[in-house]
Short mmCIF file of C-alpha atoms and ligand atoms in Angstrom, two decimals:
data_model
loop_
_atom_site.label_atom_id
_atom_site.label_comp_id
_atom_site.label_asym_id
_atom_site.label_seq_id
_atom_site.Cartn_x
_atom_site.Cartn_y
_atom_site.Cartn_z
CA MET G 1 141.11 106.96 119.82
CA THR G 2 139.34 110.29 119.19
CA GLN G 3 135.80 110.80 120.43
CA GLN G 4 134.59 110.86 116.80
CA THR G 5 136.21 107.53 115.94
CA GLU G 6 134.87 105.97 119.11
CA GLN G 7 131.33 107.17 118.35
CA PHE G 8 131.59 105.85 114.78
CA LYS G 9 132.77 102.44 116.02
CA LYS G 10 129.74 102.32 118.30
CA VAL G 11 127.48 103.07 115.32
CA ILE G 12 128.95 100.19 113.30
CA SER G 13 128.83 97.66 116.12
CA HIS G 14 125.30 98.65 117.18
CA ALA G 15 124.14 98.33 113.56
CA LYS G 16 125.42 94.78 113.48
CA GLU G 17 124.46 93.66 116.97
CA TYR G 18 120.86 94.82 116.64
CA GLY G 19 120.21 93.51 113.13
CA PHE G 20 120.48 96.67 111.01
CA VAL G 21 123.55 96.24 108.77
CA PHE G 22 125.79 93.22 108.18
CA PRO G 23 128.97 92.99 106.10
CA SER G 24 128.11 91.27 102.82
CA SER G 25 128.83 87.51 102.62
CA GLU G 26 130.37 87.69 106.07
CA ILE G 27 130.83 83.92 106.39
CA TYR G 28 133.36 84.26 103.56
CA ASP G 29 135.04 87.14 105.46
CA GLY G 30 132.99 89.83 103.74
CA LEU G 31 133.47 91.88 100.61
CA SER G 32 135.08 95.28 100.86
CA ALA G 33 132.63 98.21 100.91
CA VAL G 34 129.58 96.01 100.28
CA TYR G 35 126.92 95.62 102.97
CA ASP G 36 123.61 93.84 103.54
CA TYR G 37 120.66 95.39 105.32
CA ALA G 38 119.30 93.10 108.02
CA GLN G 39 115.76 92.74 109.35
CA ASN G 40 115.65 96.11 111.14
CA GLY G 41 117.89 97.91 108.65
CA ALA G 42 115.70 96.94 105.71
CA ALA G 43 112.67 98.33 107.57
CA LEU G 44 114.43 101.62 108.38
CA LYS G 45 115.66 101.92 104.79
CA ASN G 46 112.17 101.26 103.40
CA ASN G 47 110.74 103.93 105.68
CA ILE G 48 113.31 106.52 104.57
CA ARG G 49 112.62 105.63 100.94
CA GLU G 50 108.87 105.97 101.54
CA PHE G 51 109.37 109.38 103.18
CA TRP G 52 111.34 110.55 100.14
CA TRP G 53 109.00 109.01 97.56
CA LYS G 54 105.84 110.38 99.13
CA ALA G 55 107.39 113.84 99.60
CA MET G 56 108.35 113.88 95.93
CA VAL G 57 105.64 111.98 94.08
CA GLN G 58 102.57 111.98 96.31
CA LEU G 59 102.84 115.60 97.46
CA ASN G 60 103.77 117.14 94.10
CA GLU G 61 101.17 117.00 91.38
CA ASN G 62 103.82 117.62 88.75
CA ILE G 63 106.27 114.88 89.75
CA VAL G 64 105.83 111.25 88.70
CA GLY G 65 107.89 108.20 89.63
CA ILE G 66 109.47 105.52 87.44
CA ASP G 67 111.64 102.43 87.89
CA ALA G 68 114.15 102.07 85.05
CA ALA G 69 116.47 99.10 84.49
CA ILE G 70 120.03 98.97 85.84
CA PHE G 71 121.36 97.80 82.46
CA MET G 72 121.25 100.48 79.79
CA HIS G 73 122.47 100.69 76.21
CA PRO G 74 126.26 101.26 76.50
CA THR G 75 126.16 104.42 74.37
CA THR G 76 124.11 106.02 77.17
CA TRP G 77 127.33 106.32 79.15
CA LYS G 78 129.28 107.76 76.26
CA ALA G 79 126.57 110.42 75.82
CA SER G 80 126.34 111.16 79.54
CA GLY G 81 130.10 111.77 79.70
CA HIS G 82 130.74 108.95 82.17
CA VAL G 83 133.00 106.97 79.81
CA ASP G 84 135.32 109.95 79.38
CA ALA G 85 134.92 111.97 82.53
CA PHE G 86 133.75 109.80 85.43
CA ASN G 87 137.19 109.49 86.90
CA ASP G 88 138.83 109.84 90.28
CA PRO G 89 142.42 111.03 90.68
CA LEU G 90 144.39 108.23 92.33
CA ILE G 91 147.71 108.18 94.09
CA ASP G 92 149.65 105.21 95.48
CA ASN G 93 151.91 105.22 98.47
CA LYS G 94 155.13 103.49 97.51
CA THR G 95 155.84 102.18 101.00
CA SER G 96 152.44 100.79 102.03
CA LYS G 97 151.32 100.08 98.44
CA LYS G 98 147.96 101.54 99.49
CA ARG G 99 145.89 103.44 96.95
CA TYR G 100 144.14 106.72 97.82
CA ARG G 101 142.01 109.35 96.15
CA ALA G 102 144.37 112.28 95.87
CA ASP G 103 141.58 114.84 96.37
CA VAL G 104 140.31 113.00 99.45
CA LEU G 105 143.78 113.10 101.03
CA VAL G 106 143.74 116.88 100.65
CA GLU G 107 140.13 117.17 101.85
CA GLU G 108 140.94 115.12 104.95
CA TYR G 109 143.85 117.46 105.64
CA VAL G 110 141.46 120.41 105.40
CA ALA G 111 138.92 118.60 107.62
CA LYS G 112 141.59 118.43 110.34
CA ILE G 113 142.07 122.21 110.13
CA GLU G 114 138.30 122.66 110.30
CA GLY G 115 138.24 120.36 113.33
CA LYS G 116 140.67 122.71 115.06
CA ILE G 117 138.40 125.66 114.25
CA GLU G 118 135.35 123.83 115.63
CA LYS G 119 137.22 123.06 118.85
CA GLU G 120 138.19 126.74 119.30
CA ILE G 121 134.56 127.70 118.77
CA GLU G 122 133.27 125.10 121.20
CA LYS G 123 135.73 126.28 123.85
CA ALA G 124 134.80 129.93 123.33
CA ALA G 125 131.07 129.14 123.37
CA LYS G 126 131.50 127.47 126.76
CA ARG G 127 133.59 130.38 128.05
CA PHE G 128 131.24 133.17 126.93
CA GLY G 129 127.93 131.34 127.44
CA GLU G 130 124.77 133.09 126.21
CA ALA G 131 126.68 136.17 125.06
CA PHE G 132 128.70 134.17 122.52
CA ASP G 133 128.47 135.43 118.94
CA GLU G 134 129.93 132.76 116.65
CA ALA G 135 130.05 134.94 113.53
CA GLU G 136 131.96 137.66 115.34
CA PHE G 137 134.33 135.15 116.90
CA ARG G 138 135.06 133.62 113.50
CA ALA G 139 135.73 137.07 112.06
CA THR G 140 138.01 138.30 114.85
CA ASN G 141 139.84 135.44 116.54
CA PRO G 142 143.35 135.43 114.96
CA ARG G 143 143.89 131.63 115.20
CA VAL G 144 140.47 130.84 113.75
CA LYS G 145 140.94 133.41 111.00
CA ALA G 146 144.39 132.09 110.04
CA ASN G 147 143.18 128.49 109.98
CA GLN G 148 140.10 129.40 107.96
CA GLU G 149 142.21 131.29 105.41
CA LYS G 150 144.58 128.33 105.15
CA ALA G 151 141.69 125.87 104.64
CA ASP G 152 140.04 128.12 102.03
CA ALA G 153 143.29 128.58 100.11
CA ILE G 154 143.93 124.83 99.98
CA LEU G 155 140.39 124.08 98.80
CA LYS G 156 140.62 126.78 96.17
CA ARG G 157 143.84 125.36 94.80
CA LEU G 158 142.40 121.82 94.92
CA GLY G 159 139.32 123.02 93.02
CA LYS G 160 141.46 124.63 90.35
CA SER G 161 143.75 121.67 89.80
CA LEU G 162 140.75 119.29 89.61
CA GLU G 163 138.97 121.57 87.19
CA LYS G 164 141.98 121.81 84.92
CA GLU G 165 142.80 118.14 85.50
CA ASP G 166 146.24 119.32 86.53
CA LEU G 167 147.34 116.07 88.16
CA ALA G 168 150.94 117.28 88.60
CA ASP G 169 149.73 120.22 90.69
CA LEU G 170 147.57 117.88 92.77
CA LYS G 171 150.66 115.82 93.57
CA ALA G 172 152.63 119.00 94.30
CA LEU G 173 149.89 120.10 96.72
CA ILE G 174 150.06 116.78 98.59
CA GLU G 175 153.84 117.13 98.84
CA GLU G 176 153.72 120.79 99.92
CA LEU G 177 151.21 120.00 102.67
CA GLU G 178 153.50 117.12 103.72
CA ILE G 179 150.57 114.70 103.72
CA SER G 180 151.71 111.23 104.70
CA CYS G 181 150.13 107.82 104.14
CA PRO G 182 147.64 107.16 106.98
CA GLU G 183 148.81 103.53 106.99
CA SER G 184 152.62 103.75 106.80
CA GLY G 185 153.28 107.39 107.62
CA SER G 186 155.48 107.59 104.52
CA ARG G 187 155.53 110.55 102.11
CA GLU G 188 156.76 108.49 99.14
CA TRP G 189 153.99 109.03 96.57
CA THR G 190 153.56 107.96 92.95
CA ASP G 191 152.24 110.40 90.33
CA VAL G 192 148.50 111.02 90.32
CA LYS G 193 146.52 109.04 87.69
CA GLN G 194 142.89 109.11 86.54
CA PHE G 195 140.76 105.99 87.14
CA ASN G 196 137.26 105.34 85.71
CA LEU G 197 134.72 104.36 88.34
CA MET G 198 132.23 102.39 86.24
CA PHE G 199 131.93 98.61 86.61
CA GLY G 200 131.91 96.77 83.30
CA THR G 201 129.96 93.60 82.59
CA LYS G 202 128.84 91.61 79.54
CA LEU G 203 125.44 90.85 78.01
CA GLY G 204 125.12 87.71 75.88
CA ALA G 205 126.09 84.04 75.96
CA SER G 206 129.13 83.81 73.70
CA ALA G 207 132.42 85.60 74.27
CA GLU G 208 132.61 86.80 70.62
CA THR G 209 129.15 88.35 70.40
CA ALA G 210 128.68 89.54 73.99
CA MET G 211 128.02 93.23 74.36
CA ASP G 212 130.06 95.26 76.82
CA LEU G 213 127.81 96.98 79.33
CA TYR G 214 128.22 99.07 82.43
CA LEU G 215 126.39 98.81 85.71
CA ARG G 216 124.76 102.24 86.00
CA PRO G 217 126.83 104.67 88.10
CA GLU G 218 123.77 106.91 88.65
CA THR G 219 120.03 106.34 88.26
CA ALA G 220 119.54 109.71 86.53
CA GLN G 221 120.23 108.45 83.00
CA GLY G 222 117.26 106.05 83.22
CA ILE G 223 115.15 109.18 83.69
CA PHE G 224 116.73 111.17 80.84
CA VAL G 225 116.30 108.40 78.26
CA ASN G 226 112.63 108.09 79.27
CA PHE G 227 111.95 111.82 79.26
CA LEU G 228 109.81 111.84 76.10
CA ASN G 229 108.05 108.56 76.94
CA VAL G 230 106.91 109.93 80.29
CA GLN G 231 106.13 113.41 78.98
CA LYS G 232 103.95 112.07 76.17
CA THR G 233 102.18 109.21 78.00
CA GLY G 234 101.65 111.33 81.12
CA ARG G 235 100.75 114.44 79.07
CA MET G 236 103.13 116.32 81.30
CA LYS G 237 103.57 120.06 80.97
CA LEU G 238 106.78 121.82 81.91
CA PRO G 239 107.86 122.32 84.63
CA PHE G 240 107.55 118.69 85.74
CA GLY G 241 109.70 116.12 87.47
CA ILE G 242 110.51 112.42 87.20
CA ALA G 243 111.60 110.65 90.39
CA GLN G 244 113.27 107.31 90.82
CA THR G 245 114.96 105.22 93.49
CA GLY G 246 117.33 102.39 92.68
CA LYS G 247 120.76 100.80 92.82
CA ALA G 248 123.88 102.45 91.41
CA PHE G 249 127.39 101.05 91.25
CA ARG G 250 130.80 102.70 91.49
CA ASN G 251 134.21 101.11 91.76
CA GLU G 252 135.14 103.44 94.61
CA ILE G 253 138.79 103.55 95.55
CA VAL G 254 138.38 105.05 98.97
CA ALA G 255 135.63 102.77 100.16
CA ARG G 256 135.93 103.26 103.89
CA GLN G 257 133.55 104.73 106.44
CA PHE G 258 131.04 101.87 106.53
CA ILE G 259 127.95 102.57 104.37
CA PHE G 260 129.01 106.16 103.65
CA ARG G 261 130.89 105.17 100.51
CA MET G 262 129.88 101.85 99.03
CA ARG G 263 130.49 100.10 95.72
CA GLU G 264 126.82 99.13 95.40
CA PHE G 265 124.43 101.70 96.82
CA GLU G 266 121.00 103.18 96.31
CA GLN G 267 120.12 106.63 95.05
CA MET G 268 116.90 108.62 95.25
CA GLU G 269 116.98 111.05 92.35
CA MET G 270 114.57 113.51 90.82
CA GLN G 271 115.07 115.34 87.53
CA PHE G 272 113.00 118.48 87.25
CA PHE G 273 112.50 119.55 83.62
CA ILE G 274 112.19 123.30 83.10
CA ALA G 275 112.32 126.02 80.47
CA PRO G 276 115.81 127.31 79.55
CA GLY G 277 116.64 130.48 81.45
CA THR G 278 114.63 129.51 84.56
CA GLN G 279 117.27 127.20 85.99
CA LYS G 280 118.67 129.59 88.60
CA GLU G 281 115.27 130.15 90.17
CA TRP G 282 114.40 126.43 90.23
CA TYR G 283 117.84 125.52 91.54
CA GLU G 284 117.30 127.86 94.53
CA GLN G 285 113.78 126.53 95.07
CA TRP G 286 114.92 122.92 95.12
CA LYS G 287 117.78 123.71 97.49
CA GLU G 288 115.26 125.20 99.88
CA LYS G 289 112.68 122.41 99.43
CA ARG G 290 115.19 119.68 100.00
CA MET G 291 116.52 121.33 103.15
CA LYS G 292 112.95 121.54 104.47
CA TRP G 293 112.54 117.80 103.88
CA HIS G 294 115.62 117.14 105.99
CA LEU G 295 114.63 119.55 108.75
CA ALA G 296 111.19 117.92 109.07
CA LEU G 297 112.95 114.95 110.64
CA GLY G 298 113.79 117.09 113.64
CA MET G 299 117.42 116.00 113.85
CA GLY G 300 118.53 119.63 114.37
CA ALA G 301 119.28 122.48 111.96
CA ASP G 302 122.88 122.58 113.23
CA LYS G 303 123.47 119.15 111.68
CA TYR G 304 123.15 120.45 108.12
CA ARG G 305 124.91 122.97 105.95
CA PHE G 306 125.11 123.84 102.26
CA HIS G 307 128.38 123.54 100.43
CA ASP G 308 128.49 125.26 97.04
CA HIS G 309 130.74 123.52 94.54
CA GLU G 310 133.81 125.28 93.17
CA LYS G 311 134.54 122.42 90.82
CA LEU G 312 131.48 121.64 88.72
CA ALA G 313 130.77 118.22 87.20
CA HIS G 314 130.89 118.08 83.42
CA TYR G 315 127.12 118.53 83.17
CA ALA G 316 126.43 121.33 85.67
CA ASP G 317 126.25 125.15 85.68
CA ALA G 318 125.65 125.28 89.44
CA ALA G 319 125.80 122.67 92.18
CA ALA G 320 125.59 122.45 95.93
CA ASP G 321 125.72 119.69 98.49
CA ILE G 322 123.63 119.39 101.58
CA GLU G 323 126.23 118.25 104.06
CA PHE G 324 125.41 116.40 107.27
CA ARG G 325 127.40 116.22 110.46
CA PHE G 326 128.31 112.51 110.45
CA PRO G 327 130.36 111.09 113.35
CA PHE G 328 133.46 111.77 111.20
CA GLY G 329 132.55 115.40 110.43
CA PHE G 330 130.46 117.31 107.88
CA LYS G 331 130.19 115.33 104.61
CA GLU G 332 128.00 115.29 101.52
CA LEU G 333 124.57 113.77 102.00
CA GLU G 334 122.71 115.09 98.96
CA GLY G 335 123.53 116.97 95.79
CA ILE G 336 121.40 119.59 94.04
CA HIS G 337 122.62 120.14 90.50
CA SER G 338 121.60 122.51 87.76
CA ARG G 339 122.37 120.13 84.86
CA THR G 340 121.46 122.53 82.02
CA ASP G 341 120.37 120.76 78.79
CA PHE G 342 123.58 118.73 78.80
CA ASP G 343 122.09 115.25 79.17
CA LEU G 344 119.05 115.55 76.89
CA GLY G 345 121.12 117.49 74.34
CA SER G 346 123.82 114.86 74.36
CA HIS G 347 121.34 111.96 74.01
CA GLU G 348 119.87 113.84 71.02
CA LYS G 349 123.31 113.94 69.40
CA TYR G 350 124.12 110.31 70.04
CA THR G 351 120.72 108.91 69.05
CA GLY G 352 119.81 111.35 66.28
CA LYS G 353 116.34 111.56 67.90
CA LYS G 354 114.74 114.79 69.04
CA LEU G 355 114.26 115.06 72.80
CA GLN G 356 112.39 118.33 72.77
CA TYR G 357 109.30 119.88 74.25
CA PHE G 358 106.84 122.17 72.53
CA ASP G 359 106.18 125.07 74.87
CA PRO G 360 102.71 126.51 74.03
CA GLU G 361 103.42 129.71 75.98
CA ARG G 362 106.68 130.45 74.21
CA ASN G 363 105.38 128.89 71.01
CA GLU G 364 108.68 127.10 70.42
CA ASN G 365 110.40 123.73 70.68
CA TYR G 366 113.41 123.36 72.94
CA VAL G 367 115.51 120.88 74.84
CA PRO G 368 114.44 121.38 78.48
CA TYR G 369 116.90 122.32 81.18
CA VAL G 370 117.10 120.17 84.28
CA VAL G 371 117.55 120.72 87.99
CA GLU G 372 118.35 117.48 89.76
CA THR G 373 118.12 116.47 93.41
CA SER G 374 120.15 113.38 94.22
CA ILE G 375 120.46 111.75 97.61
CA GLY G 376 122.10 108.48 98.62
CA LEU G 377 119.63 106.32 100.53
CA ASP G 378 122.45 104.54 102.37
CA ARG G 379 123.97 107.88 103.39
CA MET G 380 120.60 109.06 104.62
CA PHE G 381 120.34 105.80 106.59
CA LEU G 382 123.74 106.50 108.14
CA ALA G 383 122.75 110.09 108.94
CA VAL G 384 119.54 109.00 110.68
CA PHE G 385 121.13 106.02 112.41
CA SER G 386 124.26 107.76 113.69
CA ASN G 387 122.34 110.83 114.80
CA SER G 388 119.77 108.71 116.65
CA LEU G 389 122.23 106.52 118.56
CA THR G 390 122.39 107.92 122.07
CA GLU G 391 123.98 106.75 125.29
CA GLU G 392 122.10 108.08 128.31
CA ALA G 393 123.07 108.06 131.96
CA LEU G 394 120.23 106.98 134.23
CA GLU G 395 119.62 107.57 137.90
CA GLY G 396 121.56 105.21 140.12
CA GLY G 397 124.59 105.03 137.85
CA ALA G 398 123.03 102.80 135.16
CA SER G 399 122.92 103.78 131.50
CA ARG G 400 120.83 102.94 128.45
CA THR G 401 121.43 102.91 124.70
CA VAL G 402 118.58 104.41 122.70
CA LEU G 403 118.02 104.82 118.98
CA LYS G 404 116.01 108.04 118.97
CA PHE G 405 114.69 107.61 115.45
CA PRO G 406 112.06 110.03 114.17
CA TYR G 407 108.97 107.96 115.02
CA ALA G 408 107.76 107.45 111.45
CA LEU G 409 111.13 106.00 110.39
CA ALA G 410 111.48 103.51 113.26
CA PRO G 411 111.43 99.86 112.09
CA ASN G 412 108.80 98.95 114.71
CA LYS G 413 106.40 101.54 116.01
CA ALA G 414 105.19 99.62 119.04
CA ALA G 415 106.12 96.55 121.07
CA VAL G 416 103.46 94.82 123.14
CA LEU G 417 104.80 93.22 126.32
CA PRO G 418 102.86 90.97 128.70
CA LEU G 419 104.17 91.69 132.19
CA VAL G 420 104.37 87.93 132.92
CA LYS G 421 104.02 84.84 130.76
CA LYS G 422 100.89 83.55 132.55
CA ASP G 423 97.42 84.46 133.79
CA GLY G 424 96.16 85.12 130.26
CA LEU G 425 98.40 88.19 129.78
CA PRO G 426 100.24 86.81 126.68
CA GLU G 427 96.93 86.00 125.00
CA LEU G 428 95.56 89.47 125.69
CA ALA G 429 98.83 91.09 124.50
CA LYS G 430 98.61 89.11 121.25
CA THR G 431 95.10 90.39 120.59
CA ILE G 432 96.46 93.94 120.84
CA VAL G 433 99.21 93.10 118.32
CA GLU G 434 96.55 91.63 116.01
CA GLU G 435 94.57 94.88 116.18
CA LEU G 436 97.48 97.33 115.82
CA LYS G 437 99.44 95.51 113.10
CA TRP G 438 96.91 96.61 110.48
CA HIS G 439 97.86 100.21 111.10
CA PHE G 440 101.59 100.16 111.85
CA GLN G 441 104.43 97.71 112.45
CA THR G 442 103.86 96.17 115.87
CA VAL G 443 105.82 93.39 117.56
CA TYR G 444 105.21 91.07 120.47
CA ASP G 445 107.98 90.57 123.05
CA GLU G 446 107.67 88.32 126.10
CA LYS G 447 111.25 87.20 126.81
CA ASP G 448 113.11 88.48 129.95
CA ALA G 449 112.01 90.85 132.69
CA VAL G 450 110.04 93.87 131.53
CA GLY G 451 112.91 96.29 132.33
CA ARG G 452 115.24 94.37 130.01
CA ARG G 453 112.59 94.35 127.33
CA TYR G 454 112.31 98.14 127.58
CA ARG G 455 116.09 98.41 127.13
CA ARG G 456 115.98 96.06 124.14
CA GLN G 457 113.23 98.08 122.46
CA ASP G 458 115.11 101.33 123.24
CA ALA G 459 118.18 99.92 121.50
CA LEU G 460 116.01 99.05 118.47
CA GLY G 461 114.43 102.51 118.42
CA THR G 462 110.83 101.39 119.06
CA PRO G 463 108.90 104.57 120.01
CA PHE G 464 106.25 102.92 122.22
CA CYS G 465 106.15 99.94 124.55
CA ILE G 466 102.68 98.77 125.55
CA THR G 467 102.63 96.73 128.72
CA VAL G 468 99.77 94.40 129.55
CA ASP G 469 99.43 93.65 133.28
CA HIS G 470 96.87 92.27 135.69
CA GLN G 471 94.99 95.57 135.80
CA THR G 472 94.46 95.21 132.05
CA LEU G 473 92.37 92.10 132.73
CA GLU G 474 90.13 94.17 134.95
CA ASP G 475 89.78 97.53 133.21
CA GLN G 476 91.06 97.02 129.64
CA THR G 477 93.80 99.63 130.04
CA VAL G 478 97.53 99.26 129.34
CA THR G 479 100.70 101.18 130.21
CA VAL G 480 102.20 103.05 127.29
CA ARG G 481 105.87 103.99 127.73
CA GLU G 482 107.42 106.57 125.43
CA ARG G 483 110.98 105.79 124.34
CA ASP G 484 112.77 109.15 124.75
CA SER G 485 111.15 110.52 127.91
CA MET G 486 110.50 107.03 129.40
CA LYS G 487 107.22 108.54 130.66
CA GLN G 488 104.41 106.07 131.19
CA GLU G 489 100.69 106.62 130.99
CA ARG G 490 97.65 104.42 131.34
CA ILE G 491 95.50 104.23 128.23
CA ALA G 492 92.39 102.26 127.29
CA ILE G 493 93.15 99.54 124.73
CA LYS G 494 90.44 100.90 122.48
CA ALA G 495 92.15 104.34 122.39
CA LEU G 496 95.60 102.94 121.46
CA LYS G 497 95.30 102.99 117.70
CA GLU G 498 94.17 106.63 117.47
CA LYS G 499 96.65 107.83 120.06
CA LEU G 500 99.71 106.16 118.52
CA LEU G 501 98.85 106.37 114.83
CA ASP G 502 98.69 110.11 115.07
CA GLN G 503 102.34 110.17 116.19
CA VAL G 504 103.97 107.35 114.24
CA SER G 505 102.38 107.65 110.82
CA MET G 506 104.23 108.76 107.70
CA THR G 507 101.45 111.32 107.19
CA SER G 508 102.35 113.08 110.42
CA LEU G 509 105.98 113.30 109.30
CA LEU G 510 105.06 114.49 105.81
CA LYS G 511 102.94 117.26 107.34
CA LYS G 512 106.06 118.69 108.98
CA ILE G 513 107.76 119.44 105.65
N1 LIG U 601 123.04 111.96 89.45
C1 LIG U 601 123.97 112.77 90.16
C2 LIG U 601 124.85 112.02 91.03
O1 LIG U 601 124.93 110.81 90.99
P1 LIG U 601 126.58 112.29 92.96
O2 LIG U 601 126.92 113.52 93.77
O3 LIG U 601 127.69 111.56 92.32
O4 LIG U 601 125.53 112.80 91.90
C3 LIG U 601 124.57 111.70 94.49
O5 LIG U 601 125.76 111.30 93.87
C4 LIG U 601 124.45 111.13 95.89
O6 LIG U 601 124.63 109.71 95.85
C5 LIG U 601 125.52 111.63 96.86
O7 LIG U 601 125.17 112.85 97.43
C6 LIG U 601 125.56 110.52 97.88
O8 LIG U 601 124.54 110.68 98.84
C7 LIG U 601 125.25 109.27 97.06
N2 LIG U 601 126.48 108.52 96.74
C8 LIG U 601 127.36 108.79 95.76
N3 LIG U 601 128.35 107.88 95.75
C9 LIG U 601 128.09 107.02 96.77
C10 LIG U 601 128.73 105.86 97.28
N4 LIG U 601 129.83 105.37 96.73
N5 LIG U 601 128.17 105.23 98.34
C11 LIG U 601 127.04 105.69 98.90
N6 LIG U 601 126.39 106.77 98.45
C12 LIG U 601 126.89 107.44 97.40
#
């Protein structure tokens, strides 16, 4: 097992064991690529959502939030292009009968080449120490250069065949690269076919009159169809944005990698409506702003990179991903798309209704252009969770597992622990919980020895443990232990709220953006 796979397995089992993520309907053996968030997972997810929502809506005067329905008029999806173009290229392996996304097979092949490059770089960085110049090494090392050229050439060809929908060339590429089925090892492939990812359902009681609907594959269309409603009722002036979080559904073929690719997932999207011709500038601004949001979490700048798209979606004139270093390599976390006037223009055509804005400065009506930021909440959860999960060696040969969540995202901010279950310590500890719970999520924990309770709270990612002991009865002070450093300090009970709130609040995180 590679180190990456081992780390990823640890992420999945920790998520289950500590009440973050469960397979859906597990007592019926689960449902492929569908997951439930458990008590701690739901809290972490809510905190990530709040961080996004407040950064978008609360901190930007010109962005408002909505909550549109999942069901939409079916013509929405014709207008948006999803009925005709929301397809994945599929290929079946004749031996294993397993179905794959043809483009993903090629991308995984390229990821292996990139893995080799990373290894070379890591080795060289160790060898040269401080003097190591990565850019120069990449430009001069013959093996790295050859591998990089190979990876770039494959991605270029993949981009071209996807853009032209040249499915025969996609199959030829898989054959030329001698890609075999991960399951059977066979290279017996069918032709590549297109497959629409939308889930269909029906609205209405009788089979004859029921209307065919789709479960929305993106939340964005709920924003586009409400553009005029929001603009008029909110008296919004361009440029302005509409933000939304909510469920989206895709019948994903390659639904592996835990919550990275799910069939039911949640998006956090923002459509920023702008004047035609200003899209390039806003696109760059939103790329930068979104990266700042990520970096505020303090998970390390080396964990992120931009990936500019070669193949553009049917609606875009520019697009980039913010990729994150997941345990299985760099993968898309968020998309920033310059969507032109495609969506509003298309809804105009299909509805016959004007979706335009009168610009007093230009003294003209036009269909606004849109720059979109779109991030998967579940992917963000996986990024935060996998990055935070740490195994640390302790003195004396012991080790501990810690979820080093950014404080404001942790499910519980503090745990109050009576040293023993007698002498009035539990009662006193409970009064502290009663006081703190008004300000942040605080839990009470009295089971097991205090050392084990520290370990348990570390594994849940609780930033602070507050221990009540016999000295507390005398001087009204407690021991506060910080999760990452394990440092302890004595603090007066009455100073706790101020001291901790300053560090764990969403405000303190938002101020870092
Ligand atoms: N409105 C644009 C749009 O939907 P996208 O790149 O298809 O663009 C945006 O999706 C984000 O949604 C992705 O960057 C990813 O974080 C998340 N996402 C997409 N498909 C997903 C899936 N099957 N499971 C989990 N998250 C997904």
